[in-house]
Every structure is written in structure tokens, then in C-alpha cells.
Coordinates of C-alpha atoms and ligand atoms in Angstrom, one line a residue:
M15 CA 112.2 12.1 -27.5
S16 CA 112.3 9.3 -29.6
S17 CA 114.3 9.7 -32.4
D18 CA 112.1 7.1 -34.8
F19 CA 110.4 9.8 -36.0
Y20 CA 113.2 11.7 -38.2
Q21 CA 113.1 8.0 -40.0
K22 CA 109.2 7.8 -40.2
Y23 CA 109.1 11.6 -42.2
T24 CA 112.7 11.2 -44.0
N25 CA 115.0 8.9 -45.5
F26 CA 117.8 9.7 -42.6
S27 CA 118.2 9.4 -39.1
E28 CA 118.1 12.7 -37.0
K29 CA 121.9 12.2 -37.1
E30 CA 122.0 12.5 -40.6
L31 CA 119.4 14.6 -41.8
L32 CA 121.1 17.4 -39.1
S33 CA 124.7 16.9 -41.1
K34 CA 122.7 17.0 -44.9
I35 CA 120.9 20.5 -43.3
K36 CA 123.9 21.7 -42.3
S37 CA 125.7 21.3 -45.2
K38 CA 123.6 23.6 -47.4
M39 CA 123.9 26.2 -45.5
S40 CA 126.0 29.0 -43.0
A41 CA 126.9 27.8 -39.0
K42 CA 124.7 31.3 -38.7
R43 CA 121.2 29.8 -40.2
F44 CA 121.5 26.5 -39.0
Q45 CA 121.9 27.6 -35.8
H46 CA 118.4 29.7 -36.3
V47 CA 116.8 26.4 -38.3
L48 CA 117.6 24.9 -34.8
A49 CA 116.1 27.2 -33.5
V50 CA 113.0 27.7 -35.0
A51 CA 112.7 23.9 -34.5
D52 CA 112.7 24.4 -30.9
T53 CA 110.3 27.4 -30.9
A54 CA 107.9 25.0 -33.6
E55 CA 107.9 22.4 -31.0
E56 CA 107.2 24.5 -28.3
L57 CA 104.1 26.1 -30.4
A58 CA 102.6 22.7 -31.1
R59 CA 102.4 21.9 -27.8
R60 CA 100.9 24.6 -26.8
F61 CA 98.2 25.0 -29.4
D62 CA 98.2 20.8 -29.7
V63 CA 99.8 20.4 -33.4
D64 CA 102.0 17.3 -33.8
V65 CA 105.0 17.9 -32.0
N66 CA 107.3 15.7 -34.1
L67 CA 105.6 17.4 -37.6
A68 CA 106.6 20.5 -36.1
R69 CA 110.1 19.6 -35.4
I70 CA 111.0 18.4 -39.3
A71 CA 109.2 21.5 -40.8
G72 CA 111.0 23.7 -38.2
L73 CA 114.3 21.6 -39.5
V74 CA 113.7 21.9 -43.3
H75 CA 112.2 25.3 -43.7
D76 CA 115.1 27.0 -45.5
Y77 CA 116.9 24.0 -46.5
A78 CA 117.2 25.6 -50.0
K79 CA 117.4 29.2 -48.8
E80 CA 120.8 29.5 -49.8
R81 CA 121.0 27.8 -53.2
P82 CA 122.3 29.6 -56.2
D83 CA 119.4 31.5 -57.6
K84 CA 120.8 29.8 -61.3
E85 CA 119.7 26.6 -59.9
M86 CA 116.4 28.2 -58.5
I87 CA 114.9 29.8 -61.4
A88 CA 115.6 26.3 -63.5
L89 CA 114.3 24.9 -61.3
I90 CA 110.7 27.2 -61.5
L91 CA 111.0 26.6 -65.1
E92 CA 111.8 22.3 -64.9
L93 CA 108.3 22.6 -62.7
D94 CA 106.9 24.8 -65.2
L95 CA 105.6 27.8 -62.6
D96 CA 104.4 30.8 -63.1
S97 CA 107.3 33.0 -64.8
E98 CA 106.1 36.1 -63.0
L99 CA 108.2 34.1 -60.3
T100 CA 111.2 35.1 -61.8
V101 CA 111.4 38.3 -60.7
F102 CA 111.6 37.6 -57.0
G103 CA 114.1 36.7 -55.5
N104 CA 115.4 33.4 -52.8
S105 CA 113.7 35.1 -50.0
I106 CA 110.4 34.0 -51.8
W107 CA 111.4 31.4 -54.1
H108 CA 113.0 29.0 -51.1
G109 CA 109.2 28.7 -49.5
I110 CA 107.8 27.2 -52.7
L111 CA 110.9 25.4 -54.5
G112 CA 112.2 24.1 -50.8
S113 CA 109.2 22.2 -50.7
V114 CA 109.9 20.2 -53.8
L115 CA 113.9 20.4 -52.9
I116 CA 113.2 18.6 -49.6
E117 CA 110.8 16.1 -51.2
R118 CA 114.0 14.9 -53.8
E119 CA 116.8 15.2 -51.5
L120 CA 115.3 14.6 -47.9
G121 CA 112.3 11.9 -48.7
I122 CA 110.3 14.4 -47.4
T123 CA 106.7 13.2 -48.6
N124 CA 104.5 13.7 -45.6
S125 CA 101.6 16.7 -47.1
Q126 CA 101.5 18.8 -44.1
I127 CA 105.2 19.7 -43.8
L128 CA 105.9 20.0 -47.3
Q129 CA 102.8 22.6 -47.0
A130 CA 104.2 24.7 -44.5
V131 CA 107.4 24.7 -45.7
A132 CA 106.3 25.7 -49.2
V133 CA 104.2 28.8 -47.6
H134 CA 106.8 29.8 -44.7
T135 CA 108.1 32.8 -47.2
T136 CA 104.2 34.8 -47.8
G137 CA 102.4 32.5 -45.3
S138 CA 98.7 31.9 -47.6
P139 CA 95.2 33.0 -47.0
E140 CA 94.3 29.1 -46.2
M141 CA 96.9 28.4 -43.4
S142 CA 96.5 25.3 -41.2
L143 CA 98.2 25.0 -37.6
L144 CA 100.8 23.8 -38.6
D145 CA 101.6 26.4 -41.1
K146 CA 101.3 29.4 -38.8
I147 CA 103.6 27.8 -36.7
I148 CA 106.6 27.7 -38.9
Y149 CA 105.4 30.8 -39.7
V150 CA 105.5 32.3 -36.4
A151 CA 108.3 30.8 -35.2
D152 CA 110.6 31.6 -37.7
Y153 CA 110.0 35.1 -36.5
I154 CA 110.3 34.8 -33.1
E155 CA 112.6 32.5 -32.5
P156 CA 115.0 33.7 -30.1
N157 CA 118.0 34.1 -32.0
R158 CA 116.0 37.4 -33.5
S159 CA 115.6 40.4 -32.5
F160 CA 113.8 43.9 -33.7
E161 CA 111.9 46.6 -32.2
G162 CA 108.2 44.6 -31.1
I163 CA 109.4 41.0 -30.9
E164 CA 108.8 40.8 -26.9
T165 CA 105.1 41.8 -28.0
V166 CA 104.4 39.6 -30.9
R167 CA 106.3 36.5 -28.6
E168 CA 103.0 37.3 -26.0
I169 CA 101.3 37.2 -28.4
A170 CA 102.2 34.3 -29.6
Q171 CA 101.9 32.5 -26.5
K172 CA 97.3 33.1 -26.6
N173 CA 96.7 33.3 -30.1
L174 CA 98.3 32.1 -33.5
D175 CA 96.4 34.3 -36.1
E176 CA 96.5 36.8 -34.0
A177 CA 100.7 36.5 -34.1
V178 CA 100.8 35.6 -38.1
K179 CA 99.2 38.7 -38.8
Y180 CA 101.3 41.0 -36.8
E181 CA 103.7 38.8 -39.0
I182 CA 102.6 40.2 -42.2
K183 CA 101.8 43.2 -41.9
H184 CA 104.7 44.3 -40.3
T185 CA 106.5 42.3 -43.1
L186 CA 104.5 44.7 -45.7
I187 CA 105.5 47.8 -43.9
H188 CA 108.9 47.1 -43.9
L189 CA 109.4 45.4 -47.8
I190 CA 107.0 49.3 -48.6
E191 CA 110.0 51.0 -46.4
K192 CA 112.5 49.4 -48.4
E193 CA 110.6 50.0 -52.3
V194 CA 111.1 46.2 -53.1
L195 CA 108.5 44.3 -54.5
I196 CA 105.7 41.8 -52.9
F197 CA 105.3 38.6 -53.7
P198 CA 100.6 39.0 -54.6
K199 CA 100.6 35.5 -52.3
S200 CA 101.6 37.9 -49.3
L201 CA 99.0 40.1 -50.0
E202 CA 96.8 37.7 -49.6
T203 CA 97.7 36.7 -46.6
Y204 CA 97.1 40.1 -45.1
N205 CA 93.9 40.0 -46.6
A206 CA 92.7 37.2 -45.2
C207 CA 94.4 37.9 -41.8
V208 CA 92.2 41.6 -41.6
T209 CA 88.9 40.4 -42.9
K210 CA 89.1 36.7 -40.9
F211 CA 90.5 38.0 -37.4
G212 CA 89.2 41.9 -37.7
Ligands
LIG329 FE1 112.8 31.1 -45.2
LIG330 FE1 113.8 31.0 -41.3

């Protein structure tokens, strides 16, 4: 595949972008990011979505996952976001704040990529096909292993909406079992899945 599209959507060549991303995370997470990009590309091909957008969104989706909490809280204040956000950790923040940081630091301005990164931690009641692809690719990439993964991988071959529903449902069950806070938008995503897709 031609790599010109990296420079179209970011300030960098493919090599530069990968080294930027790599420098911000553990080796294990970098492997995850590469696998999400591959899985997102496959899903994009299957569901007729721009493959280059899917690849870049996959590569940058966890760009901010390992930032210190202090830096992320400062960013929440700087952006004047809802202060309720500060009680949640970076497992939530790195979506919405990640979209800001990839714009600032990687020069990504494509609104579809920014939105897919912003909503990948919680889903959203209104998700584009690209949003769904990144959300699902993050969950089913080949390094993932959990009970039921083969089921959701099969569902994702045929029906992205059903795959999103499976993912949000099981994510919420997992969070409730751990007795941790649930971000309201995650519940909105679940409600939308149940009402729209039955
Ligand atoms: Fe993430
Ligand atoms: Fe991820």
C-alpha cells in the first residue's frame, strides 16, 4: 500500500509516525496498537470504509494511554471540560483527551479520525462506521484473549452493530463485577445499542 496517506493525514511519514507512537508507550502496547490498525484495516475493507483512515485511527487510538494522570487532569482543566471527568481514570480519559493530543502533537485534523479516537473508550450513542470499527478492533485484535472472544470475532465478520453491542454489554458487566465507576456515556452507548439494534 502506498504510504503517502500518512503525510496526508498527519505531520509525519509512516516511519516517523510509528516511532513517535512507539516512544509514548510500552512495547506490549505498541504491539496492541499495530494489531488494532491491522484489524481495523480488515474491518474497513469488509464494511467499505476508508482503509487509510481506519489504519491511522488504529495506530493513534492509544497514543495518550500512558500519560501521567497529572498531565491529563491539567488538560481537562485547560480545556474546561466537565469537572466530573476528573473522577474517572485514564482508561476513560485517553479517548477524549487522546483526540486532542493527536491533533496537537501529530498534526491530525481529520474529524473522522479524531472522533473515532475520542469515542473508543466509551462508545457513543451516535457512532460512525469508522467509530465502530476502531471500537471493535480494539476489543478483538489477535493479541486479545478472553472468554467469548471467538464469538465476538465471528459476530464482527457480519454485523458491526451487533459486535458493538456485545462489547459494551460485556464491558459493563465486567466493570460492575469489579464495582468500579461507570462513565455515563458508556451507559448511553449501551442504551442506544439496545434500542436501535434490539
Ligand atoms: Fe484505548
Ligand atoms: Fe487499545
